[in-house]
Amino acid sequence: MKAEASLAFLAYNMKRAINILGVKEIIRRLTAKRVSLTSSFPKYTMKFGNIILYVA
């Protein structure tokens, strides 16, 4: 039940963000965030093209 509620909140917030910022801006920000995460933890990430694996 908790996971379902979390997904519902995520969908609602993503819809709001898309309406406010637009799809291109959301994609730009998520891409920038992905790059900053992988550069922060290079030991724990492996990049294969557009796929990033996080190693525990």
Backbone as a ProteinNet text record, in pm:
[ID]
protein_1_A
[PRIMARY]
MKAEASLAFLAYNMKRAINILGVKEIIRRLTAKRVSLTSSFPKYTMKFGNIILYVA
[TERTIARY]
82.1	0	86.7	195.1	281.9	347.2	387.9	450.2	351.4	226.6	124.4	100.5	95.7	76.5	196.7	316.1	436.7	437.2	396.3	389.5	284.2	171.5	66.9	117.4	187.9	243.7	349.5	433.3	535.6	472.1	370	302	238.5	174.8	111.8	216.3	326.7	430.7	501.4	522.5	582.5	490.5	361	264.6	267.2	273.3	281.5	409.7	521.8	650	651.3	593.8	587.6	500.8	389.5	302.9	371	452.8	519.1	642.9	728	857.4	859	776.5	778.3	863.8	836.5	903.4	1053.3	1091	1233.3	1314.8	1260.9	1332.8	1344.5	1240.1	1245.4	1354.8	1357.5	1459	1598.4	1615.5	1745.8	1791.5	1700.5	1737	1766.4	1687.2	1712.6	1844.4	1875.2	2001.8	2118.6	2107.1	2213	2229.7	2118.8	2124.4	2193.4	2163.1	2225.1	2375.8	2419.9	2563.1	2628.3	2564.4	2624.5	2629.5	2530.8	2532.7	2645.6	2665.4	2770.1	2908.1	2923.3	3054.2	3081.4	2975.6	2992.6	3033.8	2987.6	3014.4	3073.3	3187.9	3240.7	3275.7	3311.7	3349	3228.9	3109.9	2990.7	2902.7	2946	2864	2941.8	2870.2	2926.6	2832	2884.6	2801.7	2815.4	2702.9	2697.5	2603.3	2655	2569.8	2477.5	2347.2	2248.9	2209.2	2265.1	2228.2	2334.8	2291.1	2383.3	2349.4	2447.6	2428.1	2491	2416.3	2467.9	2508	2633.7	2687.4	2693.4	2636.7	2636.2	2764.3
-119	0	125.7	124.5	241.4	269.6	164.1	181.6	239.7	195.3	247.7	395.9	435.6	577.1	658.6	605.5	675.8	695.7	593.9	606.5	708.2	710.4	808.2	950.4	972.4	1105	1143.6	1047.4	1074	1115	1040.8	1072.9	1211.5	1243.7	1374.8	1485.9	1468.5	1571.4	1584.7	1473.4	1480.6	1554.1	1528.1	1596.9	1747.2	1785.1	1927.5	1989.9	1920.6	1973.7	1990.3	1893.9	1903	2020.7	2041.8	2155.4	2288.8	2295.2	2420.5	2445.1	2343.4	2360.8	2318.5	2222.4	2167.3	2041.5	1959.5	1829.9	1846.8	1938.1	1955	1995.9	2085.3	2130.5	2018.2	1937.7	1823.8	1726.4	1694.6	1602.1	1660.3	1790.4	1854.5	1845.6	1873.6	1870.5	1728.8	1631.8	1493.5	1442.9	1480.4	1440.7	1503.4	1630.4	1697.6	1633.4	1596	1531.9	1396.6	1321.9	1191.2	1206.1	1305.2	1327.7	1364.8	1450.6	1491	1374.5	1286.4	1170.3	1075.1	1051.3	957.6	1015.1	1147.1	1204.9	1211.7	1213.2	1215.8	1079.5	973.2	838	752.2	788.7	713.3	569.1	543	407.6	313.4	366.5	283.9	284.1	347.8	351.9	300.5	237.1	194.7	240.9	307.6	358.9	269.8	235.3	162	238	331.3	413.9	498.7	482.3	557.6	485.6	367.3	288.5	307.1	338.1	354.4	250.2	170.7	70.9	121	112.7	151.8	26	17	-101.7	-76.7	-169	-154	-204.6
0	0	0	76.9	84.4	-51.3	-121.2	-252.3	-352.6	-346.3	-437.3	-412.8	-287.7	-254.7	-301.4	-283.3	-327.4	-478.3	-552.9	-698.6	-740.9	-670.3	-701.3	-677.2	-565.5	-536.8	-639.9	-678.5	-778.4	-911	-953.9	-1079.6	-1073.7	-963	-946.5	-953.6	-882	-880.5	-1015.1	-1085.4	-1218.4	-1315	-1305.7	-1391.8	-1365	-1238.3	-1202.8	-1256.7	-1238.7	-1285.3	-1436.9	-1508.2	-1654.2	-1696	-1627.5	-1660.6	-1632.8	-1530.1	-1493.7	-1579.8	-1594	-1660.4	-1807.1	-1842.6	-1977.7	-1983.9	-2082.6	-2096	-2121	-2210.3	-2243.2	-2120.9	-2039.6	-1920.4	-1817.5	-1801.9	-1709	-1753.1	-1882.1	-1933.7	-1914.4	-1940.5	-1922.5	-1777.2	-1684.7	-1542.6	-1494	-1538.5	-1497.6	-1554.6	-1677.4	-1738.3	-1663.4	-1628.2	-1552.4	-1415.3	-1352.5	-1220.8	-1231.2	-1337.3	-1356.5	-1370.7	-1444.7	-1463.5	-1331.4	-1252.4	-1125.5	-1026.8	-1030.9	-942	-978	-1107.2	-1146.6	-1121.8	-1131.4	-1103.6	-953.2	-871.7	-726.7	-671.4	-737	-689.6	-801.6	-857.5	-972	-938.1	-813.1	-772.8	-777.7	-758.3	-746.1	-869.7	-978.4	-1098.9	-1218.4	-1310.3	-1436.9	-1546.4	-1648.6	-1756.6	-1879.2	-1938.8	-2064	-2156.2	-2233.4	-2318.3	-2232.8	-2251.4	-2173.7	-2045.7	-2021.2	-1903.7	-1796.6	-1676.6	-1564.3	-1459	-1419.2	-1315.2	-1186.5	-1078	-947.6	-872.4	-836	-770.7	-620.9	-545.3	-398.9	-339
[MASK]
++++++++++++++++++++++++++++++++++++++++++++++++++++++++

